[in-house]
XYZ file of C-alpha atoms in Angstrom:
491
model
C 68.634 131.253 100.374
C 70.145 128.174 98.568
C 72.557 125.582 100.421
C 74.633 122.432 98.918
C 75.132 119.074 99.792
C 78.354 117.591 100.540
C 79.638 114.136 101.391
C 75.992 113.026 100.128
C 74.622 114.739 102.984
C 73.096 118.474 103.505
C 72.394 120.096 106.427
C 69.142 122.576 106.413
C 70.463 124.871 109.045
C 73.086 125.671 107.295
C 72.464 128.153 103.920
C 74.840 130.355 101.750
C 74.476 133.799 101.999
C 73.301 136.047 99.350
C 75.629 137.338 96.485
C 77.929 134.426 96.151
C 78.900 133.490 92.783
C 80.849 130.663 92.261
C 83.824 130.904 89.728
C 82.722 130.735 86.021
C 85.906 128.272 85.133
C 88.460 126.349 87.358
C 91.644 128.976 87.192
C 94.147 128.701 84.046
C 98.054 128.721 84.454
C 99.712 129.971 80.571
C 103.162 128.815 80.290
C 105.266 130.714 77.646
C 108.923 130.265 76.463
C 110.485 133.856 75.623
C 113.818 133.961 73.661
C 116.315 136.641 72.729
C 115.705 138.514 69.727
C 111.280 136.854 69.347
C 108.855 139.203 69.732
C 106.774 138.577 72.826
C 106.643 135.005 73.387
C 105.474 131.404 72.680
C 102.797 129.668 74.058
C 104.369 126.428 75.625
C 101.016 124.699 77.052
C 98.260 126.004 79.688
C 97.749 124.132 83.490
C 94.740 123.865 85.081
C 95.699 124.770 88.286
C 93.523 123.578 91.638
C 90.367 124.657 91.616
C 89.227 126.853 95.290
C 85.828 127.548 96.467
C 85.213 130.148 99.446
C 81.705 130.182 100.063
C 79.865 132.908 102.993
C 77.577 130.830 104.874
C 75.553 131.315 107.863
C 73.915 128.553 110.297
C 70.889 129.076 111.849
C 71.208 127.262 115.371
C 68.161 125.413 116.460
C 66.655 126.570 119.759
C 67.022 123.152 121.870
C 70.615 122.393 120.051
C 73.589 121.545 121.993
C 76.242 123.524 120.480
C 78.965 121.205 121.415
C 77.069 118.350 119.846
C 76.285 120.208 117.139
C 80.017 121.429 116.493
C 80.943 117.520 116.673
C 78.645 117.036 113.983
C 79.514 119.556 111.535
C 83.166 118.583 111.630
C 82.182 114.772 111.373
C 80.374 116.410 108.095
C 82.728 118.231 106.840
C 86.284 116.362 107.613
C 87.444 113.927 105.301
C 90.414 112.142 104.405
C 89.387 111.984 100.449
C 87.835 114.333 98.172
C 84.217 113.769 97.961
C 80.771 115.154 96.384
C 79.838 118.549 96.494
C 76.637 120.076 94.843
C 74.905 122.952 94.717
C 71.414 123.343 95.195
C 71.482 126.228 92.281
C 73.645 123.850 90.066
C 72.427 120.514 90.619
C 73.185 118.581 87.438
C 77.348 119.183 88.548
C 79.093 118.006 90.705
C 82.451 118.839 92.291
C 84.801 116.434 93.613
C 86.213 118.274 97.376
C 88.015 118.557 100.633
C 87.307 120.740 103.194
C 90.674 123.339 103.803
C 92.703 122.491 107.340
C 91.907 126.045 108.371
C 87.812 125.512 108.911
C 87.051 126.055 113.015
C 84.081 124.780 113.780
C 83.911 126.335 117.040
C 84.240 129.923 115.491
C 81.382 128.792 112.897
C 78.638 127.845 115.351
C 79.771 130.393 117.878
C 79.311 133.572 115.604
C 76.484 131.964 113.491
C 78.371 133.465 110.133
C 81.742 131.973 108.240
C 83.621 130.749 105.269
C 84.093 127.391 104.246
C 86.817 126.850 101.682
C 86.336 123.980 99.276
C 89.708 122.978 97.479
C 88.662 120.737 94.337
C 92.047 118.775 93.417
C 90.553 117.700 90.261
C 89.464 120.938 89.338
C 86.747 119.771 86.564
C 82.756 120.208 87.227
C 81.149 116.279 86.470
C 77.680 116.277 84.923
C 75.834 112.921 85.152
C 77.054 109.685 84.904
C 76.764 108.023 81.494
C 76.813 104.574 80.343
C 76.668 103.455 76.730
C 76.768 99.768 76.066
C 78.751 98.531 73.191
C 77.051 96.833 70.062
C 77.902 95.353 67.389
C 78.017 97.154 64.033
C 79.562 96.395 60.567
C 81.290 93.477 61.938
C 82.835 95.685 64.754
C 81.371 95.480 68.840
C 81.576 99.570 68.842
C 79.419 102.724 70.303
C 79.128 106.431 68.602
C 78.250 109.204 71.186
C 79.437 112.651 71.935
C 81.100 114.154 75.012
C 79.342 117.533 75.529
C 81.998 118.632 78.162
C 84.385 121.296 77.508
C 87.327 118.442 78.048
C 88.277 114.745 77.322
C 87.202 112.745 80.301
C 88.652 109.123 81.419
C 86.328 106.461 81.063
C 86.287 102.909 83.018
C 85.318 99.879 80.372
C 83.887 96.594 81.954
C 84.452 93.567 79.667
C 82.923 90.158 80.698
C 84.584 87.477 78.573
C 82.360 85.581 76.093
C 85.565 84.166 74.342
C 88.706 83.377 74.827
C 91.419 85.668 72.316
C 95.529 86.643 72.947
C 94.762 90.000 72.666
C 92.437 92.835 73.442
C 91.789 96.105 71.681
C 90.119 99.195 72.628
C 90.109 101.804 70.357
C 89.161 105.189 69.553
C 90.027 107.079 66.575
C 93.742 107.200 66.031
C 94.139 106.252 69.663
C 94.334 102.741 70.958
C 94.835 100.565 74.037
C 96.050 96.737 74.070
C 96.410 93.869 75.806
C 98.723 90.976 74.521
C 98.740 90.920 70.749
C 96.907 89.959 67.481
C 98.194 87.135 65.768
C 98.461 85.572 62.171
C 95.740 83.009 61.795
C 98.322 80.296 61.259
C 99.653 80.830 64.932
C 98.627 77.838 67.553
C 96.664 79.957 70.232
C 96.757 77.756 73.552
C 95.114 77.789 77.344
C 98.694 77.534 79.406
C 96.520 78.280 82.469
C 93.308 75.986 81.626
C 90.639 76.295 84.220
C 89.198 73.067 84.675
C 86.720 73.903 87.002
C 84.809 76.627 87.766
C 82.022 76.704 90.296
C 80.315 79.799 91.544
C 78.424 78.235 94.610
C 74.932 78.006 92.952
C 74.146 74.580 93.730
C 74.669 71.967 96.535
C 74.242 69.403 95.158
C 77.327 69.142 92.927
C 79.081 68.844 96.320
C 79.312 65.860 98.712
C 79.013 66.323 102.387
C 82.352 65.275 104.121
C 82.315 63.730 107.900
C 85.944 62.649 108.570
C 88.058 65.307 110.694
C 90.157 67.533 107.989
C 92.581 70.206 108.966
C 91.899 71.733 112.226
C 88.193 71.417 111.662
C 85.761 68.881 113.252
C 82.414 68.718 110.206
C 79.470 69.105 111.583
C 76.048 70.997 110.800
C 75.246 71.996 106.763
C 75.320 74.583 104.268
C 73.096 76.113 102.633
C 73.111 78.743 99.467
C 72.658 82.543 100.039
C 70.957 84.314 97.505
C 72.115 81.917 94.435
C 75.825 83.196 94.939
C 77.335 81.939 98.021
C 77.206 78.986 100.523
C 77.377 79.634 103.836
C 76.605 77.822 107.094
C 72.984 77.232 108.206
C 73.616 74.905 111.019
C 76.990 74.692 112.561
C 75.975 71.583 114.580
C 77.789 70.973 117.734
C 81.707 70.903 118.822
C 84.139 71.978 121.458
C 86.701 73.346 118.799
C 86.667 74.102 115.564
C 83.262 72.863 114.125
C 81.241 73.640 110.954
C 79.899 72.039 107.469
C 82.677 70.493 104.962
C 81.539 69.344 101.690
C 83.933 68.348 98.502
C 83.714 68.130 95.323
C 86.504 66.263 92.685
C 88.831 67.534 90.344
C 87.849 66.194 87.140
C 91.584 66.141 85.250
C 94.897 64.934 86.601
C 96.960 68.160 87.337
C 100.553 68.439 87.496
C 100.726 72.398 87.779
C 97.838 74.485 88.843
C 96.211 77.327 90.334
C 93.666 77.125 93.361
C 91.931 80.816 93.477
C 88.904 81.376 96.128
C 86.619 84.417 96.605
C 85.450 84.656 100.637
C 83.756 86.986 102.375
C 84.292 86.943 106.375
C 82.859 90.073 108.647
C 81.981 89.696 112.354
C 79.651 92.636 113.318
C 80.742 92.472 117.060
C 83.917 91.472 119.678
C 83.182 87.430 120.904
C 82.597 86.853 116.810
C 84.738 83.623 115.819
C 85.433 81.847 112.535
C 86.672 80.628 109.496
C 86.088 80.260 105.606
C 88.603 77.312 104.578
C 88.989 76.272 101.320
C 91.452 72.497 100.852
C 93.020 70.908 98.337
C 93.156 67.636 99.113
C 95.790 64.487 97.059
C 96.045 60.763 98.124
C 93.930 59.755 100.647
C 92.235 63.194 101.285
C 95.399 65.101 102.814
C 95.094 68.468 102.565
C 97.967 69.064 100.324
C 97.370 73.101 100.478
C 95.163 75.019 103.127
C 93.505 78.924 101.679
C 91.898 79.901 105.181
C 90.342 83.334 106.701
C 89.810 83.045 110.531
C 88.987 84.971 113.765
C 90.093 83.483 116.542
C 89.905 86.207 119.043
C 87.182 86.236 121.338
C 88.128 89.731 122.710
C 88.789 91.646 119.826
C 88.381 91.384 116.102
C 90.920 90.725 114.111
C 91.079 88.402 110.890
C 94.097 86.783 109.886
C 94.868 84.913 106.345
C 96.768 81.783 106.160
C 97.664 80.136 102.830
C 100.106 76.965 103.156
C 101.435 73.800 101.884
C 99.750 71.437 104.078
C 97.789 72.849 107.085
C 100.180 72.485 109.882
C 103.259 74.360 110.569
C 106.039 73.144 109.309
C 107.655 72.479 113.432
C 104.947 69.802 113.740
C 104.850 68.430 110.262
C 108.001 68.576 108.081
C 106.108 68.102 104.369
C 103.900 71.420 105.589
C 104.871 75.175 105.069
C 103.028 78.029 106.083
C 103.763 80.669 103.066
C 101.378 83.402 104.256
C 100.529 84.173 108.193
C 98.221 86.591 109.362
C 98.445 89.432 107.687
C 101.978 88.711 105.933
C 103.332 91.604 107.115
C 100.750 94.708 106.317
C 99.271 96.453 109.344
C 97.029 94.551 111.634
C 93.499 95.114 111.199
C 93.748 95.010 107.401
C 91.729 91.962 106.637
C 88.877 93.007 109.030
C 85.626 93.247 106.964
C 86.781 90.997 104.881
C 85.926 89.937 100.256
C 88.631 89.085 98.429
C 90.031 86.099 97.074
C 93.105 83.724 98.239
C 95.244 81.505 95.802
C 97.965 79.203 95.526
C 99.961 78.568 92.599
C 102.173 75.248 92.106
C 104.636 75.196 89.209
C 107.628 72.825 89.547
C 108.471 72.834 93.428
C 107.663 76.570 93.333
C 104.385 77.406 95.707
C 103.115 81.166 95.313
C 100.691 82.021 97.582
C 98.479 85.443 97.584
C 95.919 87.124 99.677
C 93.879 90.032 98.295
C 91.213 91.989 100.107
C 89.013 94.058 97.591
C 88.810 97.943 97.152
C 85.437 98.558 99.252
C 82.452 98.078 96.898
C 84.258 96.346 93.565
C 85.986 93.089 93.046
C 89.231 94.721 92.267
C 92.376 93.795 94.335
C 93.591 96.213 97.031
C 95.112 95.236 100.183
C 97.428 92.491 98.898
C 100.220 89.799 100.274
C 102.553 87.899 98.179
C 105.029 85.678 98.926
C 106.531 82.223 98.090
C 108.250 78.971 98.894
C 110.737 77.102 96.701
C 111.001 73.358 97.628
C 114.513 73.462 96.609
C 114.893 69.679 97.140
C 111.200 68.599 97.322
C 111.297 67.882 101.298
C 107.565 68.162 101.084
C 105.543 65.298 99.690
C 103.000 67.738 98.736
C 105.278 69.285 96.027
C 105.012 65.972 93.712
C 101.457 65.044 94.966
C 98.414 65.317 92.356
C 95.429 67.399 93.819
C 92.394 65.026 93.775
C 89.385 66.705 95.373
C 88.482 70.641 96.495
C 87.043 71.356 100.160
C 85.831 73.741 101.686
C 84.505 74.712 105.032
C 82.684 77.370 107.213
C 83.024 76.921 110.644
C 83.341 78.703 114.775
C 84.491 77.966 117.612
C 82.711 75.967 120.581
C 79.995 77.984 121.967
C 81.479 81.236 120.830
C 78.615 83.224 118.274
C 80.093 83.001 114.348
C 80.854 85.132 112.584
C 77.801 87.728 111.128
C 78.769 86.692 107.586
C 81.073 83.903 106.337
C 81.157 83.199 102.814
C 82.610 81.070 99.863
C 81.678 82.604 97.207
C 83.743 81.309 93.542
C 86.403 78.548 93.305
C 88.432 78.050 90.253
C 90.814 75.600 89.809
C 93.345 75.789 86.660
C 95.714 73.437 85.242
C 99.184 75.005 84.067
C 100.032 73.415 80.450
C 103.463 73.666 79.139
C 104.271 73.244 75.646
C 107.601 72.175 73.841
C 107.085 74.801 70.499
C 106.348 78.429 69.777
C 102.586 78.588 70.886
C 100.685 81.317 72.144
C 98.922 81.918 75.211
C 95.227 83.401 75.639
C 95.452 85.891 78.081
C 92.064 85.812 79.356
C 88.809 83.172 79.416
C 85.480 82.516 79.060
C 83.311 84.092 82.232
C 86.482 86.240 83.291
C 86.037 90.046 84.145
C 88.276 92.381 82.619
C 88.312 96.145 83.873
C 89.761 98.981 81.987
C 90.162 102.130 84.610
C 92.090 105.308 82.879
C 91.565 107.386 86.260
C 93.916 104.904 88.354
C 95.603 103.763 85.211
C 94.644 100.517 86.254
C 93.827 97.397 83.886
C 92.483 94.394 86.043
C 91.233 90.533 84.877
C 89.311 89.081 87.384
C 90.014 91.724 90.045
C 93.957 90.921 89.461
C 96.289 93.461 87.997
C 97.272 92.767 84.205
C 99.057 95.894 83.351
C 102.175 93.550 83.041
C 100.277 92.313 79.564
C 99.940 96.314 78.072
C 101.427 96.886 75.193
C 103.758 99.653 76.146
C 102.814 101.825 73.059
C 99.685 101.955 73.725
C 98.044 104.124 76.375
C 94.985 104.385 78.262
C 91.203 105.051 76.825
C 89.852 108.694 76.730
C 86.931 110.211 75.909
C 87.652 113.076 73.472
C 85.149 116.224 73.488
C 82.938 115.586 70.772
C 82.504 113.044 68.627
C 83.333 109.463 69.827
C 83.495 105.834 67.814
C 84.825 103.253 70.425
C 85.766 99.914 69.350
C 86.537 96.649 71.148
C 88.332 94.380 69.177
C 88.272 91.279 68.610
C 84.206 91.952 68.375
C 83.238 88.740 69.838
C 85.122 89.178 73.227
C 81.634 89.399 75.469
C 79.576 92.176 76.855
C 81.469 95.738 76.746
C 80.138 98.750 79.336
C 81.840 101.784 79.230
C 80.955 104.617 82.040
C 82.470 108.279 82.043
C 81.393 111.736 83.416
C 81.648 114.713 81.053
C 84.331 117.125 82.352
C 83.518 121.045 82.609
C 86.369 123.641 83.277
């Protein structure tokens, strides 16, 4: 007797019974148009319709098992609030994408030994394996030739990292293309109006300089020291009653006007009685912290982080020139920044401040749970909106005697100067190191984990994988290093 595994787990007491054969194609839906006066009718298009699985299975109930127990686990198994793997010993290289149906009883199942569980597959298709071609260049073009043995087109996700800077981006294939910003004549000026200046992704102390005067809320103390080559974090916290922890800076090496601060953190406590805080500071004249990009518990009895992204650090009731933009969780439901990588920024343009925090979707650096919001300084009561950032910050620190946090990160800081320009120039809409993601499932086109779909051309339309015979092509060729990943589709 064969079984299946399901939410990348199987269970070997349970098996399928004998005789069950599992639907040869996911069920077809013909649409016709019949007229007056036609004989029979016209084929308007054909649905794939939901594809159900009722499968006989039987459980063989261990001798020494506590049925209650064991009914707990099989609906922890089987219940969950996505669709999710399901394969079948006797088909192994596919794999369904399902939900368990609302009318499964576990307490029937394990009772009578014998049942039906009904799989309901949303998006109908059988995957095969994943595949992943890597695009190279060829005849001047960075392109890959391959064919899609599935029975329809599938939707690919394309991972660009930037190896130069261009207005545009093309992906095409065939006939069919996909495009951000445009191609321009070559006697167009091509600028950086967002110019990152610097760029540092937390390899190497020793570009920083250890800071011992009180900043912000936080008292330095202790050191960092780098995690794995990608992250500093705090080896000693050293001692303090309050807020306590290393501080180390590091200057900005052009005068800035304009500018974007953008910070990638990671802050997860592990436990209740957890508290503390990555802080990242811009600081102007004098070292005031002329904007504040923080992540902090400071619950000792439950766990709960809260983002705060401001002009200054205070509030603005003790300090006038201050303004706290975002507060907690701005406004989404509590509890959403626990577990927390992402990235915070703060944007200054004129006396506009924009201020956004982003949690990631779990395993990818693409934006999810997100907060924006903004501050004009209609008649620049703040000093901070006409001060010139001098120096970045940035901090990892707890509370008194309280334990830290189980992981507290800075991870990336980029800083970018905002150019304006008097003629007709064009922007580039990405640079050098950036990440750009192409995902057709979620219609979703990201640069640097941020959402760019505002720079699609609205002609275009997102990459597919046709059945057959592929040619993909990433234009302009010298962009960087293209990936592209798709599963064949199977009716």
């Amino acid at each position: 007797m064969s079984s299946f595994k399901f939410n990348n787990e199987r269970k070997k007491y349970i098996q399928i019974a004998k005789g069950w054969k599992r639907p040869t194609w996911a069920p077809l839906k013909r649409n016709f148009l019949r007229t007056p006066g036609y004989p029979g009718a016209r084929l308007l298009n054909t649905q794939t319709e939901m594809r159900v699985l009722s499968i006989p299975v039987g459980i063989i109930v261990p001798d020494d098992a506590d049925l209650e127990m064991l009914k707990e686990e099989i609906a922890t198994w089987l219940i969950t609030d996505q669709p999710v793997e399901l394969i079948f010993d006797v088909e192994p290289n596919r794999t369904y994408l399902a939900v368990v149906d609302d009318s499964f009883d576990p307490d029937e199942f394990v009772t009578l030994g014998i049942g039906t569980l009904k799989f309901i597959c949303p998006m109908p298709y059988k995957l095969g394996p994943i595949q992943n071609k890597t695009l190279a260049i060829e005849n001047s073009d960075l392109k890959s030739n391959f064919i899609n043995k599935g029975s329809v087109e599938s939707n690919p996700i394309i991972d660009i990292t930037v190896g130069a800077k261009s207005p545009f981006l093309d992906v095409w294939n065939g006939l069919e293309y996909f495009r951000l910003g445009y191609p321009v004549p070559v006697q167009t000026v091509v600028v950086s109006k967002e110019e990152r200046i610097l760029w540092d992704e937390m390899t190497d102390l020793t570009k920083w300089t250890p800071y011992t005067q009180k900043i912000g809320y936080i008292q330095p103390a202790g050191s960092f020291k780098v995690w794995q080559g990608y992250a500093f974090y705090a080896e000693d916290y050293g001692n303090g009653t309050a807020w306590h922890g290393p501080v180390m800076t590091r200057a900005i090496p052009q005068d800035a006007t304009d500018f974007i601060l953008d910070c990638q953190f990671t802050l997860q406590s592990t436990r209740v009685g957890q508290m503390g805080s990555v802080t990242v500071f811009l600081l102007g004249d004098n070292d005031e912290v002329m904007t504040m990009l923080d992540l902090t518990d400071y619950y000792n009895t439950m766990q709960n982080i809260n983002g705060r992204v401001g002009v200054g650090w205070m509030e603005s009731e003790v300090n006038k020139d201050n303004y706290r933009i975002i507060e907690s969780t701005g406004g989404i439901r509590e509890g959403s920044f626990n577990d927390f990588r992402g990235h915070l920024s703060m944007k200054r343009e004129g006396n506009k401040w924009s201020a956004k925090v982003s949690k990631y979707r779990a395993n990818t650096e693409i934006d999810n749970d997100t907060v924006l919001d903004y501050w004009i300084d209609i008649s620049n009561t703040s000093k901070y909106t006409t001060m010139k950032p001098k120096k970045i910050a940035v901090a990892v620190t707890k509370y008194g005697n309280n334990d830290a946090m189980e992981v507290a990160f800075v991870e990336d800081v980029k800083f970018y100067k905002i150019n304006h320009f008097d003629k007709d120039v064009t922007p580039y809409i990405f640079d050098i190191g950036d990440k750009i993601q192409i995902d057709t499932e979620r219609s979703l086109v990201t640069i640097n984990g941020t959402n760019a779909i505002a720079l699609k051309d609205i002609f275009s339309s997102f990459p597919v994988i046709k059945r057959g015979k592929n040619e993909v092509i990433i234009r302009p060729a010298n962009v960087g290093i293209a990936k592209l990943t798709y599963r064949e589709r199977f009716r």
